[in-house]
Amino acid sequence: FHHYNTVHPHRALGYLAPREYIVQSTSEELSGN
C-alpha cells in the first residue's frame, strides 16, 4: 500500500505526495497564510 500511495497519492492530500504535502503546508505557515 505504501508504494501505491507514493505513486498515486490519496485524493485527501489533494493528489500531492505526503512529502510534497508537508512541504506545502510548512511553506504556507512560514509565509503567514
Coordinates of C-alpha atoms in Angstrom, one line a residue:
F1 CA 0.0 0.0 0.0
H2 CA 2.9 2.3 0.7
H3 CA 4.2 2.1 -2.8
Y4 CA 0.7 2.7 -4.2
N5 CA 0.2 5.8 -2.1
T6 CA 3.6 7.1 -3.2
V7 CA 2.7 6.7 -6.9
H8 CA -0.9 7.5 -6.6
P9 CA -1.4 9.8 -3.6
H10 CA -4.8 9.7 -1.9
R11 CA -7.1 12.4 -3.1
A12 CA -7.5 13.6 0.5
L13 CA -4.0 15.1 0.1
G14 CA -5.0 16.9 -3.0
Y15 CA -3.1 14.4 -5.1
L16 CA 0.2 15.6 -3.6
A17 CA 2.7 13.1 -2.3
P18 CA 3.0 13.1 1.5
R19 CA 6.4 14.7 1.3
E20 CA 5.1 17.4 -1.0
Y21 CA 2.0 17.9 1.1
I22 CA 4.2 18.5 4.2
V23 CA 6.4 21.0 2.4
Q24 CA 3.5 22.9 1.0
S25 CA 1.8 23.1 4.5
T26 CA 5.1 24.3 6.0
S27 CA 5.6 26.9 3.3
E28 CA 2.1 28.3 3.9
E29 CA 2.7 28.6 7.6
L30 CA 6.0 30.3 7.1
S31 CA 4.6 32.8 4.6
G32 CA 1.9 33.8 7.1
N33 CA -1.0 32.4 5.1

